[in-house]
Coordinates of C-alpha atoms and ligand atoms in Angstrom, one line a residue:
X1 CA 109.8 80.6 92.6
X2 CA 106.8 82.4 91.6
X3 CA 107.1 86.6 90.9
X4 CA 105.5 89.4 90.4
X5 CA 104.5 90.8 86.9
X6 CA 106.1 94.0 87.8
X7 CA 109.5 95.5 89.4
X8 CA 107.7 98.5 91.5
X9 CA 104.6 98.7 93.3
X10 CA 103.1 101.9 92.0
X11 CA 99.0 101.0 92.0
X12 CA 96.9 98.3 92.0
X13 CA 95.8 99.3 88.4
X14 CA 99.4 97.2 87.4
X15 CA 99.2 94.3 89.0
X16 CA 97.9 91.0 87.8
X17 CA 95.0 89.1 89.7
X18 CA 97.4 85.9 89.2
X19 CA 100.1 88.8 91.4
X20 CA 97.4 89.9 93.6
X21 CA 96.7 85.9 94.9
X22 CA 100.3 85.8 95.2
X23 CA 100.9 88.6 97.6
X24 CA 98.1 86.9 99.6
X25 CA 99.7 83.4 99.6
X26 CA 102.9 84.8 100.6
X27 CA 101.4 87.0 103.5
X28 CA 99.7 84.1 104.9
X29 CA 103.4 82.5 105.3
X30 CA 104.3 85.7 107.4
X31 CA 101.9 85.6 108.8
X32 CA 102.4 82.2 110.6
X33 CA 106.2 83.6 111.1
X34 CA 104.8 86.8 112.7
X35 CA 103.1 84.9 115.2
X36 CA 106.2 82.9 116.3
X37 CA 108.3 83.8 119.3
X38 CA 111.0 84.5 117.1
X39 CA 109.2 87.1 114.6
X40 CA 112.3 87.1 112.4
X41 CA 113.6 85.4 108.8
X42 CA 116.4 86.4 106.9
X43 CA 115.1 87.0 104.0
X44 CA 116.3 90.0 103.0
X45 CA 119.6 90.2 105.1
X46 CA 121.8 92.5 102.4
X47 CA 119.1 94.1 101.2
X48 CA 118.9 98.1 102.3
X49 CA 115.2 99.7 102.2
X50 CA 114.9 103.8 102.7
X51 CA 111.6 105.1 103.6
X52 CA 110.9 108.0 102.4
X53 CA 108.1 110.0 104.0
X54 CA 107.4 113.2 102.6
X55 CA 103.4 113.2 104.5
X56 CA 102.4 112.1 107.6
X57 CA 102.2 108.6 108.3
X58 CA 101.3 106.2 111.7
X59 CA 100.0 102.9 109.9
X60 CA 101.9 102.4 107.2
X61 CA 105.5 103.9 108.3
X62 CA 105.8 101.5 111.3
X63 CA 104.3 98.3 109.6
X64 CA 107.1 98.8 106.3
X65 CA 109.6 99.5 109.2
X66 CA 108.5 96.3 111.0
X67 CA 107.9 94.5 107.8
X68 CA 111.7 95.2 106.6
X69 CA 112.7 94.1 110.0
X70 CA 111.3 90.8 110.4
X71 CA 112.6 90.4 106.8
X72 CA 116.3 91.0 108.2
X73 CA 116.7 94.3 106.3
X74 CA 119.1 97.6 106.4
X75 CA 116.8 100.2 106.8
X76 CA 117.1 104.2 106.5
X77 CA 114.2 106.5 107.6
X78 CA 113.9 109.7 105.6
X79 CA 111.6 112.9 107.3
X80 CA 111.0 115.4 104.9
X81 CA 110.3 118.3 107.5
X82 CA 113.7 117.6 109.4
X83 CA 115.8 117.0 106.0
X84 CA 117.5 118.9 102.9
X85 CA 114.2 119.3 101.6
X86 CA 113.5 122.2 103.8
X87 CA 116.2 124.0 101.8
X88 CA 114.6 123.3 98.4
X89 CA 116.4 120.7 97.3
X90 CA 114.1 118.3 94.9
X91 CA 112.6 115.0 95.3
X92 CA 115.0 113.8 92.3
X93 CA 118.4 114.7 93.9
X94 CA 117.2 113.4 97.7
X95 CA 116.2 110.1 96.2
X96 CA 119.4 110.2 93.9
X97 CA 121.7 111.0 97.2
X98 CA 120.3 108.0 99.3
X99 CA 120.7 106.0 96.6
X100 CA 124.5 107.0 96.0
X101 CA 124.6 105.3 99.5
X102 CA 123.9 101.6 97.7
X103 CA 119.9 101.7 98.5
X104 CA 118.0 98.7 96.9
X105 CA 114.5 99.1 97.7
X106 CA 112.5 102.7 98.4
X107 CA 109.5 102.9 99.7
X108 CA 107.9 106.4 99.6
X109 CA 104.8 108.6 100.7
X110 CA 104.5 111.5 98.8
X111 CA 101.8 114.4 98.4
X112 CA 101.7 114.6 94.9
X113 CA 99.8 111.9 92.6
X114 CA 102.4 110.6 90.0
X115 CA 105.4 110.9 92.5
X116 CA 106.2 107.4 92.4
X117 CA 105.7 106.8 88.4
X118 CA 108.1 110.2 88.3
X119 CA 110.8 107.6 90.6
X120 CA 110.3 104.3 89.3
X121 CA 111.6 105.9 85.5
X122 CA 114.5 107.4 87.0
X123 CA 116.2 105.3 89.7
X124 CA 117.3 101.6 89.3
X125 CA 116.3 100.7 92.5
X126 CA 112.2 99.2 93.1
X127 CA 109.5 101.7 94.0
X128 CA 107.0 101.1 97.0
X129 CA 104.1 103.4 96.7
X130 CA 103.3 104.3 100.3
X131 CA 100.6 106.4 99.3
X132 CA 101.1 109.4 96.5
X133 CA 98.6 112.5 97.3
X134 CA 94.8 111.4 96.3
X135 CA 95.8 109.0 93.3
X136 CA 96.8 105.5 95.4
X137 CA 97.7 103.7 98.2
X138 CA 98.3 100.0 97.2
X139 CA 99.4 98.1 99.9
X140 CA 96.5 99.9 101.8
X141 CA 94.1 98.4 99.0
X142 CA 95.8 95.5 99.5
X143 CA 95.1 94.3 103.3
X144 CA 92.3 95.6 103.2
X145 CA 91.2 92.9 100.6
X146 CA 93.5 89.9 102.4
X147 CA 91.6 91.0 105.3
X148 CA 88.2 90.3 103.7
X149 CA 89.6 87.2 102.8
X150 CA 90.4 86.6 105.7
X151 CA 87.0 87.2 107.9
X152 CA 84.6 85.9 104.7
X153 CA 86.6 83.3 102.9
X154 CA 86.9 85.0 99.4
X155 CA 86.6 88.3 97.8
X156 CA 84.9 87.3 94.7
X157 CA 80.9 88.0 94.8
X158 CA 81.5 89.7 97.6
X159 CA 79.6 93.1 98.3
X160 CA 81.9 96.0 99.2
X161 CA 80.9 99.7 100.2
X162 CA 83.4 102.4 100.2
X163 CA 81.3 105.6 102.2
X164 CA 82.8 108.5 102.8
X165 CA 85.7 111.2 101.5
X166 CA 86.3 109.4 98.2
X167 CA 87.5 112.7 96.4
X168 CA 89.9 113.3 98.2
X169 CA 91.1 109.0 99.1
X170 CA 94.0 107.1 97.5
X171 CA 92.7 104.1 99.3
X172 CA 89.2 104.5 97.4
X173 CA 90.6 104.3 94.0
X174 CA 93.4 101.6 95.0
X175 CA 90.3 99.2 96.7
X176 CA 88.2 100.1 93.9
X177 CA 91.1 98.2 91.4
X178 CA 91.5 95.4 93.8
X179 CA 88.1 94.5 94.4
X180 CA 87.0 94.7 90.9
X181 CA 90.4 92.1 89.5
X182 CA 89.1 90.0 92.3
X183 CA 85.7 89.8 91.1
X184 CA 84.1 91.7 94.4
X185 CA 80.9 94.3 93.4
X186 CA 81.7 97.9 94.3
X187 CA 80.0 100.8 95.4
X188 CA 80.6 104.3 96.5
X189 CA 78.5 106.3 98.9
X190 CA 78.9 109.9 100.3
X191 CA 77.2 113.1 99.2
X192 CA 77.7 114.1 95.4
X193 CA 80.2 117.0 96.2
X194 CA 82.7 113.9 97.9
X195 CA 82.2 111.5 95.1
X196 CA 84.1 112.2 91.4
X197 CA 82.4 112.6 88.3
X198 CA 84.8 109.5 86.8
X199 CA 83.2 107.0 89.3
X200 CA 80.6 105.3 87.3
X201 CA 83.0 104.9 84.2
X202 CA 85.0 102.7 87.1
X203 CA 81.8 100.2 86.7
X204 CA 80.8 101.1 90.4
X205 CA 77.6 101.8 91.6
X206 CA 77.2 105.2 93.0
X207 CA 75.2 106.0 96.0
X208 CA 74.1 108.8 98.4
X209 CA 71.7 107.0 100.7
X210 CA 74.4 105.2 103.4
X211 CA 71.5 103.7 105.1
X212 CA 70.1 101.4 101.8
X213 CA 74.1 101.0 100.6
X214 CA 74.5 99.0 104.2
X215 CA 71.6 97.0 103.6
X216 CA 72.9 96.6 100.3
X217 CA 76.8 95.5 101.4
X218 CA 78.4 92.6 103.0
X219 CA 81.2 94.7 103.7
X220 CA 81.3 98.7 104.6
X221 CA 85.0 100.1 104.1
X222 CA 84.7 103.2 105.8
X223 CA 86.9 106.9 104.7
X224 CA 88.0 109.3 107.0
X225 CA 86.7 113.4 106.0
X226 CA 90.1 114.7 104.6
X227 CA 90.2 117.3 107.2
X228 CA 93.5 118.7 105.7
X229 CA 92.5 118.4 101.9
X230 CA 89.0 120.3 102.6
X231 CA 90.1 123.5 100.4
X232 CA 86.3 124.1 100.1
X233 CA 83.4 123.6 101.5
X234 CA 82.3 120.3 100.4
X235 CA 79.6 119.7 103.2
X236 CA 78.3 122.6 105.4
X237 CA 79.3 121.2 109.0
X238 CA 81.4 118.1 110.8
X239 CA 77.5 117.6 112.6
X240 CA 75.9 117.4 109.5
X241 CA 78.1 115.1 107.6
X242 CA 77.8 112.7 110.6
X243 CA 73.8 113.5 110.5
X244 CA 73.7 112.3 107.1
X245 CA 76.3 109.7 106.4
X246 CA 77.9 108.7 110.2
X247 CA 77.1 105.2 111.1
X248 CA 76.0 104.7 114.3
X249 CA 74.9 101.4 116.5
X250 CA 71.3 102.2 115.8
X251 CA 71.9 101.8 112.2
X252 CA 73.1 98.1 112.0
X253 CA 71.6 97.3 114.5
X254 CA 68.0 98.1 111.9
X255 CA 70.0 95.5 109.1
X256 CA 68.9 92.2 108.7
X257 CA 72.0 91.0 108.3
X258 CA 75.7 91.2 109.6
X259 CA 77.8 93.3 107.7
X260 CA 81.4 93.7 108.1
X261 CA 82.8 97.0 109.0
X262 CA 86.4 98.6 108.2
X263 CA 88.1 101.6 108.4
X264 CA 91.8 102.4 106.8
X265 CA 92.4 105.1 109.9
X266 CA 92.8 107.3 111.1
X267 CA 89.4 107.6 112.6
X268 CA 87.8 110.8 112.8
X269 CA 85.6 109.2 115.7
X270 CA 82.2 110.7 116.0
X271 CA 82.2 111.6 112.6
X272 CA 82.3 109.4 109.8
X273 CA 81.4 106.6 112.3
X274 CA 80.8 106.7 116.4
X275 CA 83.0 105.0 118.6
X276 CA 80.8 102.4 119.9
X277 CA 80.8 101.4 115.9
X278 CA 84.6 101.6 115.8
X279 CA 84.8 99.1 118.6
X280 CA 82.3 96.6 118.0
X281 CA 82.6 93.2 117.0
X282 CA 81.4 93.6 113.6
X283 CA 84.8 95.8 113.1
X284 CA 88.1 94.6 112.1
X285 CA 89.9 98.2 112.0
X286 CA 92.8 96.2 114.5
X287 CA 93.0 93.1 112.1
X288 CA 93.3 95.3 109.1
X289 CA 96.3 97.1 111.0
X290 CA 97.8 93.9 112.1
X291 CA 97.4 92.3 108.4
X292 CA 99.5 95.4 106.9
X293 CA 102.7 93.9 108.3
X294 CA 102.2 90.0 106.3
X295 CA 101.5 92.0 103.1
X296 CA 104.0 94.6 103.2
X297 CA 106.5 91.7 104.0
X298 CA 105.1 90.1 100.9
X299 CA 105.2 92.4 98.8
X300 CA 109.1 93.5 99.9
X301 CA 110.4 89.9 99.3
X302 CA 108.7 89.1 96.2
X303 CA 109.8 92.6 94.8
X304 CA 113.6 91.9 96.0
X305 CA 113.2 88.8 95.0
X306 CA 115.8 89.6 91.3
X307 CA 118.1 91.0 94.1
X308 CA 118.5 88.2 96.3
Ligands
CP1 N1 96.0 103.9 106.5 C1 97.0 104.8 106.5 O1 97.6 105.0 105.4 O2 97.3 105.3 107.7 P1 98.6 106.3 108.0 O3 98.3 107.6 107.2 O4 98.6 106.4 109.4 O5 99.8 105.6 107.4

């Protein structure tokens, strides 16, 4: 059996492209099994997951805790706000008391960037970044590539866009390092307060024109405004952000040709993009969501696969 390079998932950044084609080969097997009447395999029957939330979470909590189902998995769901944590006890004992309980697998969302690396030298079992403050979100990066894949064929000379919040986005940096192993081109747009200074040393293209970046693209990857990681003022108004840099019907509808639209959620509707863009055809927000659940399976069983 093929593996992985690694024993945790903490970014894209340490993976392989030879690991990244794997995860996708072995997500389009779950897929097919996903799509059965019987959703289920038992691949990781024996195998106990905890997921460890420490930030709010819709996408990604239910499609690991799908994901370990349909893998046969023990699972144990961990809420920051409604456990010991409230009483200051540290991320380091927590994880160490779960794991007393004979945990294999954690997968963890976390505010601060580094909270995973901190984990993954500390506690035998394997990591799962979930998402760790703004640094990365890998398995986020990582259906969101499968799902270009998916609707184009290939990744490689592809055009991709990334337009919005990408200060404050884990997903920007993670699709940034997936995109580029695959061999797509990558650019970021959004006005200069919302881009980092480090972006061009990335080998992206930086832009703050959204209308001649979606001519440019084949594919626009949409970022929510960080409404809850706007310390300052980075933009004067919600209106005027979507003035400037909201795409709207009008707008591809002026391209001469189809591009394909995505969004990591959740949607700030009306702002970084209106709804009748959300919705359209050219969108595969849904088939994005419905993709997380084949990669997050793949990535669980190859990662258990020294454990099983
Ligand atoms: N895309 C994403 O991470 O969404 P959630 O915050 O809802 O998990």
């Amino acid at each position: 059996m093929k593996t992985l390079s690694t024993r945790h998932l903490i970014g894209i950044k340490d993976l392989t492209e030879d690991d990244i084609h794997l995860i996708f080969e072995t997500a389009d097997n779950f897929k097919e099994v996903i799509n059965r009447p019987i959703k289920k395999v038992p691949s990781l029957r024996d195998i106990t997951v905890a997921n460890l939330f420490f930030e709010s979470s819709t996408r990604t909590r239910v499609s690991f805790e799908l994901a370990e189902r349909r893998l046969s998995a023990d699972i144990v769901n961990f809420t920051a706000s409604t456990s010991s944590v409230s009483k200051g006890e540290t991320l380091l004992d927590t994880v160490n008391n779960i794991l007393a309980m004979k945990v294999d697998m954690v997968v963890m969302r976390h505010p601060a960037p580094g909270a995973c690396a901190f984990l993954s030298r500390r506690v035998s079992a394997n990591i799962i970044n979930a998402g760790d403050g703004t640094h990365e979100h890998p398995t986020q990066a990582l259906l969101d590539a499968y799902s270009i894949r998916e609707r184009l064929g290939n990744v490689a000379g592809k055009k991709v866009a990334i337009i919005g919040d990408i200060l404050h986005s884990r997903v920007a940096l993670s699709n940034v390092f997936c995109l580029q192993k695959l061999g797509a081109r990558v650019r970021v747009c959004g006005p200069p307060t919302l881009i980092p200074k480090y972006y061009p040393a990335l080998g992206v293209e930086v832009s703050h024109n959204v209308r001649e970046t979606l001519a440019w693209c084949d594919v626009a990857n949409v970022l929510r405004i960080q409404m809850e990681r706007q310390d300052i003022r980075y933009f004067p108004s919600l209106r005027e952000y979507h003035q400037y840099f909201g795409i709207t019907r009008q707008m591809l509808d002026a391209l001469e040709h189809d591009i394909v639209l995505m969004h990591p959620g959740p949607i700030n509707r009306g702002v970084e993009l209106t709804s009748d863009v959300a919705d359209s055809r050219q969108s595969i927000i849904l088939q994005q969501v419905e993709n997380g659940v084949a990669i997050r399976m793949a990535v669980l069983y190859l990662l258990a696969a020294e454990r099983v």
